[in-house]
JSON list of C-alpha atoms in Angstrom, two decimals:
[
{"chain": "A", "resi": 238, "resn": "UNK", "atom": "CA", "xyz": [-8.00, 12.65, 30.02]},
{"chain": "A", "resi": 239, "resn": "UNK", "atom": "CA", "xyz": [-5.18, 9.94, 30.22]},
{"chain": "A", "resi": 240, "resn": "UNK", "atom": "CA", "xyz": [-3.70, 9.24, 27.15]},
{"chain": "A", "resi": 241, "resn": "UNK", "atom": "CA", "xyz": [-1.51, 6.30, 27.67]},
{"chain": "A", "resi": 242, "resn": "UNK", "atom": "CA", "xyz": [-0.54, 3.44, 24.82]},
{"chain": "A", "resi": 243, "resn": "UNK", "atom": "CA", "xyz": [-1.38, -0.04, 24.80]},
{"chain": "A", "resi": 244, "resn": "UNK", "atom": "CA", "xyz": [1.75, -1.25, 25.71]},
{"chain": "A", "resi": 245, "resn": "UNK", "atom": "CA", "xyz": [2.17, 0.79, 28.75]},
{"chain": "A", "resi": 246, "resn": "UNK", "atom": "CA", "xyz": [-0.83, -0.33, 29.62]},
{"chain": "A", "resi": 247, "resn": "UNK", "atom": "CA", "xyz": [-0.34, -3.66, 29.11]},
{"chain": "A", "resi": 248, "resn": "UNK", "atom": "CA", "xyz": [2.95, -3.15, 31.57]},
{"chain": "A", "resi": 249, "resn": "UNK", "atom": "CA", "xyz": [0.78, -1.80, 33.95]},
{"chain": "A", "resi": 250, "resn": "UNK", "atom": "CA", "xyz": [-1.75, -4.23, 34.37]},
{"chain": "A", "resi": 251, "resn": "UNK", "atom": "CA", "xyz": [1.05, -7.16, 34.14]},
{"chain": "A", "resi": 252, "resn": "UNK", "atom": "CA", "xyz": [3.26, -5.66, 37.13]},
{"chain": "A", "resi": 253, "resn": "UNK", "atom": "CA", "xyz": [-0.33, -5.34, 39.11]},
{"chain": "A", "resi": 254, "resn": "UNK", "atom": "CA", "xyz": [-0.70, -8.99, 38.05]},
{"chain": "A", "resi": 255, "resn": "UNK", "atom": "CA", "xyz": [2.32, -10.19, 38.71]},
{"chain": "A", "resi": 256, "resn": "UNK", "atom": "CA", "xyz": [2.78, -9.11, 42.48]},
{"chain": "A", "resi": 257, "resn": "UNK", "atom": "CA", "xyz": [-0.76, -9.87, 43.53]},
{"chain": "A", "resi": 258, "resn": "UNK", "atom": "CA", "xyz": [-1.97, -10.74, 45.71]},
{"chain": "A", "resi": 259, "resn": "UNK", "atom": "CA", "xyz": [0.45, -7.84, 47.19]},
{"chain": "A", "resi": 260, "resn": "UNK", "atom": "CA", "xyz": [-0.18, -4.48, 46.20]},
{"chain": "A", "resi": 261, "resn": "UNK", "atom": "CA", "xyz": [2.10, -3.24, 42.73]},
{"chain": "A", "resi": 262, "resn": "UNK", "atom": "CA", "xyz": [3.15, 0.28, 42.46]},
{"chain": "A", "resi": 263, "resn": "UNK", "atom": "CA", "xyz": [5.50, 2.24, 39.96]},
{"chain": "A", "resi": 264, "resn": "UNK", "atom": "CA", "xyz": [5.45, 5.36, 37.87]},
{"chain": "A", "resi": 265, "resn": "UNK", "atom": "CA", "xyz": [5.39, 6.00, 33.96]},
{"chain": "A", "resi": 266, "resn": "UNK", "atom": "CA", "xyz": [7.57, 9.35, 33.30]},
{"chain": "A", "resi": 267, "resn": "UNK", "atom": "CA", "xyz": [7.11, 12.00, 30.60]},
{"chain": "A", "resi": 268, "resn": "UNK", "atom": "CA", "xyz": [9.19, 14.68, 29.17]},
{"chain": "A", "resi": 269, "resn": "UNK", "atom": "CA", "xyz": [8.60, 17.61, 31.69]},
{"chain": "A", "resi": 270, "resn": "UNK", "atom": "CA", "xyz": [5.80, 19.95, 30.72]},
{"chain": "A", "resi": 271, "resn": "UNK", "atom": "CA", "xyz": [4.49, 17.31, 28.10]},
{"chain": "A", "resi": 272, "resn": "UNK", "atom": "CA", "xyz": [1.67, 14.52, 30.32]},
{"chain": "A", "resi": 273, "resn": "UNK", "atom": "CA", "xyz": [2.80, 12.20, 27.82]},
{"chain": "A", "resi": 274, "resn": "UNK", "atom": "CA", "xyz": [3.91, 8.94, 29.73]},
{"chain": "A", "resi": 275, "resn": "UNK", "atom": "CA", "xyz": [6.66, 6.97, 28.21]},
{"chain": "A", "resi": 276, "resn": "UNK", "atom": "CA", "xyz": [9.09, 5.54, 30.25]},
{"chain": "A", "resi": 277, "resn": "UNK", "atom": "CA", "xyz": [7.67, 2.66, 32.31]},
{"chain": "A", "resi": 278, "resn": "UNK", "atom": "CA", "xyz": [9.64, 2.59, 35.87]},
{"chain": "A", "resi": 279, "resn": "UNK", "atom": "CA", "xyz": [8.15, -0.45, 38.10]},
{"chain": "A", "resi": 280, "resn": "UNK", "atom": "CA", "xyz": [9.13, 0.07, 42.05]},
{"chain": "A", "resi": 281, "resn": "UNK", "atom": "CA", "xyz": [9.12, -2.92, 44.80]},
{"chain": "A", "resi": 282, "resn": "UNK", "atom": "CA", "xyz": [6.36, -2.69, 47.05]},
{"chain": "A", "resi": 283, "resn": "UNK", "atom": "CA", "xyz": [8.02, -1.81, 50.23]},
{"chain": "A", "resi": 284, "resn": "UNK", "atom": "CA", "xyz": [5.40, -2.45, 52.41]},
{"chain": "A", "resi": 285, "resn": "UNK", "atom": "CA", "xyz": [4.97, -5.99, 50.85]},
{"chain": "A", "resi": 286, "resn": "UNK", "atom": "CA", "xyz": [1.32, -5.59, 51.91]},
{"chain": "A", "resi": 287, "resn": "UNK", "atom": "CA", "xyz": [-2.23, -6.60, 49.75]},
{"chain": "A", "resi": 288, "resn": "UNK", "atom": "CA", "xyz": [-3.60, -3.55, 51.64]},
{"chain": "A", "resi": 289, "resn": "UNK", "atom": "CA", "xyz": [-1.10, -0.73, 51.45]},
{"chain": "A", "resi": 290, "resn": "UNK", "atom": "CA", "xyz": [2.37, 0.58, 48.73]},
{"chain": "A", "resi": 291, "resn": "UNK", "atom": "CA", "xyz": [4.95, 2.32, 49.36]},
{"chain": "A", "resi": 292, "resn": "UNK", "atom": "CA", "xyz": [7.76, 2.91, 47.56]},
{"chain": "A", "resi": 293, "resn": "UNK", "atom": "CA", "xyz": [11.28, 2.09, 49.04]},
{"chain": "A", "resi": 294, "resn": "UNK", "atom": "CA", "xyz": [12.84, 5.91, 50.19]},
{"chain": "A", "resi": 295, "resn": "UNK", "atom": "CA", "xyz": [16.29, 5.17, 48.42]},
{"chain": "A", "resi": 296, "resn": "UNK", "atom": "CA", "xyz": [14.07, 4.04, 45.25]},
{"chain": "A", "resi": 297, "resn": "UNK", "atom": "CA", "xyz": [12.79, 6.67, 45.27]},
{"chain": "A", "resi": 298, "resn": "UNK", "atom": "CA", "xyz": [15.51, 9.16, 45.84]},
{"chain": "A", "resi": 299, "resn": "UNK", "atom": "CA", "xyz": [16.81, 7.25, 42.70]},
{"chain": "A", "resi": 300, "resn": "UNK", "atom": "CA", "xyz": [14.27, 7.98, 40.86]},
{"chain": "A", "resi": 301, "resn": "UNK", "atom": "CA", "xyz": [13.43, 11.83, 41.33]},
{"chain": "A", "resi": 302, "resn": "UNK", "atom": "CA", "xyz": [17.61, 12.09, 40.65]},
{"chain": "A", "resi": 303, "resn": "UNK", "atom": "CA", "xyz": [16.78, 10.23, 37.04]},
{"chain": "A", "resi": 304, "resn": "UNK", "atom": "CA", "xyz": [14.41, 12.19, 36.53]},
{"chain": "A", "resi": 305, "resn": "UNK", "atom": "CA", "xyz": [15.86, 15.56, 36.87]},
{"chain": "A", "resi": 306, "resn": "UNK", "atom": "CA", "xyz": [18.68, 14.33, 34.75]},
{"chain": "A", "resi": 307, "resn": "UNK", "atom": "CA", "xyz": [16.67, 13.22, 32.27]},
{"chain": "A", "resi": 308, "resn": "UNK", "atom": "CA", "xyz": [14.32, 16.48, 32.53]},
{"chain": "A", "resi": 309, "resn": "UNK", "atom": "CA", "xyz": [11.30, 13.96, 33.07]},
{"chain": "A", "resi": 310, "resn": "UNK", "atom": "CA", "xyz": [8.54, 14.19, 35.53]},
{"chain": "A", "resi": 311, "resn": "UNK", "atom": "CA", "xyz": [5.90, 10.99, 36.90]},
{"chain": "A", "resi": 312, "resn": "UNK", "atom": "CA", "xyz": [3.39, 11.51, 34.18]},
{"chain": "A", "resi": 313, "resn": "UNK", "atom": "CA", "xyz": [1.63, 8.30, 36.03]},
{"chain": "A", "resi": 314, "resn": "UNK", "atom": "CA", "xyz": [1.73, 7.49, 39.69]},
{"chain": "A", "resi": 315, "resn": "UNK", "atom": "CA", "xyz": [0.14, 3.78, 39.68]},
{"chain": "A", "resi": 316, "resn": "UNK", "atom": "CA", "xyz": [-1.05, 1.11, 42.09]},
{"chain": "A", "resi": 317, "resn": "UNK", "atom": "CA", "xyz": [-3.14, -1.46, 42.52]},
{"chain": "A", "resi": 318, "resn": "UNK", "atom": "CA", "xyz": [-5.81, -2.36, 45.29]},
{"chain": "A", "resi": 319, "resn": "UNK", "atom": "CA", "xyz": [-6.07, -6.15, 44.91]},
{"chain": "A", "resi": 320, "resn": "UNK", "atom": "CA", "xyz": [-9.19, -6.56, 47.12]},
{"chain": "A", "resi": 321, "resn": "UNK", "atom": "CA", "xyz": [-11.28, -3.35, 46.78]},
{"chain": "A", "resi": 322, "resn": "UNK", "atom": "CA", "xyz": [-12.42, -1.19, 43.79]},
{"chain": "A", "resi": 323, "resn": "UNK", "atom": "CA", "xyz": [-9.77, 0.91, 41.46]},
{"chain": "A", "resi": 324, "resn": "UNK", "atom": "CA", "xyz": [-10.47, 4.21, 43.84]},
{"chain": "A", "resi": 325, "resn": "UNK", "atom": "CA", "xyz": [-8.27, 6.40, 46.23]},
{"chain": "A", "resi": 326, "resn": "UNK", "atom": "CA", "xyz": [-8.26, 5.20, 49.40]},
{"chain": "A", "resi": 327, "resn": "UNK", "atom": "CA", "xyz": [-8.28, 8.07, 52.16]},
{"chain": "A", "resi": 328, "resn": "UNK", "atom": "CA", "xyz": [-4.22, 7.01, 52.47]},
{"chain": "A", "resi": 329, "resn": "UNK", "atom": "CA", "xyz": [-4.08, 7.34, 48.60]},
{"chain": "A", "resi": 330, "resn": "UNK", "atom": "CA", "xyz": [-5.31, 10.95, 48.69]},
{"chain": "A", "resi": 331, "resn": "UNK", "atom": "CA", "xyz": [-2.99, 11.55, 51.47]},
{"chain": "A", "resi": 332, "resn": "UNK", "atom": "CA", "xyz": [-0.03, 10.39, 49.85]},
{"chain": "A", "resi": 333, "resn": "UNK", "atom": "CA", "xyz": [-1.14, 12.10, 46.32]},
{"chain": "A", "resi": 334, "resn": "UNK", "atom": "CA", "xyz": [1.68, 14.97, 46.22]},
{"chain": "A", "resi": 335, "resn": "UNK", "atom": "CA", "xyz": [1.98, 15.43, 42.37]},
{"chain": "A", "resi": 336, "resn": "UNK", "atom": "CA", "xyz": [-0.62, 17.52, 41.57]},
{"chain": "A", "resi": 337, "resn": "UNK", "atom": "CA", "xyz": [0.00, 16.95, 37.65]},
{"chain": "A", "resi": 338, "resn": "UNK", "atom": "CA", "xyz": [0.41, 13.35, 37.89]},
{"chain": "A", "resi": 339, "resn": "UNK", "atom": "CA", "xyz": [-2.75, 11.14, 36.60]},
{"chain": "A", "resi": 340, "resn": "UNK", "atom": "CA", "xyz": [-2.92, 8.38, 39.60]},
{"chain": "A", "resi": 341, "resn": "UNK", "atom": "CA", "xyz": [-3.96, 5.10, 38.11]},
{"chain": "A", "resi": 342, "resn": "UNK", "atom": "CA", "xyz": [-5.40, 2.08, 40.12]},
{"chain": "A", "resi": 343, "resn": "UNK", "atom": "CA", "xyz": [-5.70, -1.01, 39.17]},
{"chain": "A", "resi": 344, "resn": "UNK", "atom": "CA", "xyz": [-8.15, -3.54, 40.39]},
{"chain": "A", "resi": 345, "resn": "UNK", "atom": "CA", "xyz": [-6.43, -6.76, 40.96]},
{"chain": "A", "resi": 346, "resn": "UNK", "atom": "CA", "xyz": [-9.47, -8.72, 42.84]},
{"chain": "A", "resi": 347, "resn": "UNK", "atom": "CA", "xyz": [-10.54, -10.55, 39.62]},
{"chain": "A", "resi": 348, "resn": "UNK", "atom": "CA", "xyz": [-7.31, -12.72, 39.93]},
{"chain": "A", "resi": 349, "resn": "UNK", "atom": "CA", "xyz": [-9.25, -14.40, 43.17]},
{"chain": "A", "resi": 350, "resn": "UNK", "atom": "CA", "xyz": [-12.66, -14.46, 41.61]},
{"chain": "A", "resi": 351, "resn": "UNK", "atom": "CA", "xyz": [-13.16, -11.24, 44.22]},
{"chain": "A", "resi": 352, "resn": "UNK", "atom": "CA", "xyz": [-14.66, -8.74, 41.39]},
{"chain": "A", "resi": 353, "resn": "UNK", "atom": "CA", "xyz": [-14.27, -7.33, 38.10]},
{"chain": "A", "resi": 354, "resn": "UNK", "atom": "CA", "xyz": [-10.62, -6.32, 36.73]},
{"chain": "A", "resi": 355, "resn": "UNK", "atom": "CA", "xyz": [-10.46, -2.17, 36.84]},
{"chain": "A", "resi": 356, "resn": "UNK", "atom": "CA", "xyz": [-8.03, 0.41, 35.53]},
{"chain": "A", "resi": 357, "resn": "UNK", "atom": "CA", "xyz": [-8.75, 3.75, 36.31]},
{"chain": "A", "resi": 358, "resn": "UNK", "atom": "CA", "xyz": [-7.38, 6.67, 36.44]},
{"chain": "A", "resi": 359, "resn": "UNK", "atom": "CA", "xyz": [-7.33, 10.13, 38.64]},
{"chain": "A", "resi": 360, "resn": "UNK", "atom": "CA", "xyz": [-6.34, 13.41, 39.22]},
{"chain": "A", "resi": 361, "resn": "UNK", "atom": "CA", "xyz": [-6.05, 14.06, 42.94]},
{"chain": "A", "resi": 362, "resn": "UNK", "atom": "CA", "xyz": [-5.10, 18.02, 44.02]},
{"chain": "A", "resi": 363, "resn": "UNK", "atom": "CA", "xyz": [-5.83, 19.17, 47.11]},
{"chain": "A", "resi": 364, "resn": "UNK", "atom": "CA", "xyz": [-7.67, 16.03, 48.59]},
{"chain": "A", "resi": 365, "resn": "UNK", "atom": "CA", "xyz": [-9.96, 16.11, 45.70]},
{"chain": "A", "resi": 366, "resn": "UNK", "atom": "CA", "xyz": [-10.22, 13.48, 43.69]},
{"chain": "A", "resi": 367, "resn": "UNK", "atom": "CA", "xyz": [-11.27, 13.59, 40.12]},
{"chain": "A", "resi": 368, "resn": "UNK", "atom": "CA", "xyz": [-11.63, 10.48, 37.50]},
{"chain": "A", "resi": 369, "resn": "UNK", "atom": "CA", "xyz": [-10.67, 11.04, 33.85]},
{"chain": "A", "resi": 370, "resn": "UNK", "atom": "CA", "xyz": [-11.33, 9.13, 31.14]},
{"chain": "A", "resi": 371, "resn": "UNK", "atom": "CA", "xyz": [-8.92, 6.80, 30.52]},
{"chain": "A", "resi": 372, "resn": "UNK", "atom": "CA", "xyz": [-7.71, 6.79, 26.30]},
{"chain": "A", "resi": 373, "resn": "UNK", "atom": "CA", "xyz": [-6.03, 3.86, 25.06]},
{"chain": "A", "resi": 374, "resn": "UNK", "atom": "CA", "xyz": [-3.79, 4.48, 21.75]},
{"chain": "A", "resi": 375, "resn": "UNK", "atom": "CA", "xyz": [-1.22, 2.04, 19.68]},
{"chain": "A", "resi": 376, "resn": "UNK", "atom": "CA", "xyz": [1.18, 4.97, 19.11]},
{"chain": "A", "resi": 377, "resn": "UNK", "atom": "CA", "xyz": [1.22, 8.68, 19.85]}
]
């Protein structure tokens, strides 16, 4: 189960909001050994696509260096598919190399009258793909 608090959620689904119709992505890190997300970190889109992410290299490369430094680890992997359900794409799954990361997808299509807003969330290891429940607290 995810365990994430309002306001990162609220984050989340803003930043998915905000670059639609383009596809958002970003992480939420944790104190290592912990799957407690806390630190919001939004990334550009470098792909600048409504159909695919993919996070800028040097961001990136940034970012893994923060978090060693800061003895962190992506507790949340996120994206959002602005056109099709909140589900790993066969590129998702591909992609998925944090095997204790929760993946969370937003659903952005409601913002055209496409489909129902979605946030959902996944653990992906080994090509398999597993939805959690998805727990939404003020504070932890």
């Amino acid at each position: 189960m995810l365990t994430i608090t309002q306001d990162l959620y609220d984050r989340i689904v803003a930043h998915a909001r905000e670059d639609h119709p383009d596809e958002a992505c970003g992480v939420v890190a944790g104190p290592a050994g912990t799957d407690r997300p806390e630190r919001f970190v939004p990334m550009l889109n470098a792909a600048r696509s409504p159909t695919f992410y993919e996070f800028d290299s040097q961001d990136l490369l940034k970012l893994y260096r923060e978090l060693d430094d800061r003895d962190e680890e992506p507790v949340i992997i996120y994206h959002s598919h602005t056109a099709t359900e909140a589900y790993p794409s066969r590129t998702d799954i591909g992609y998925a190399n944090e095997p204790g990361a929760h993946y969370v997808l937003v659903c952005t299509a409601d913002a055209d009258g496409l489909g129902e807003f979605q946030f959902r969330s996944f653990r992906i290891l080994d090509g398999e793909v597993t939805e959690e429940q998805v727990k939404v607290v003020q504070a932890y």
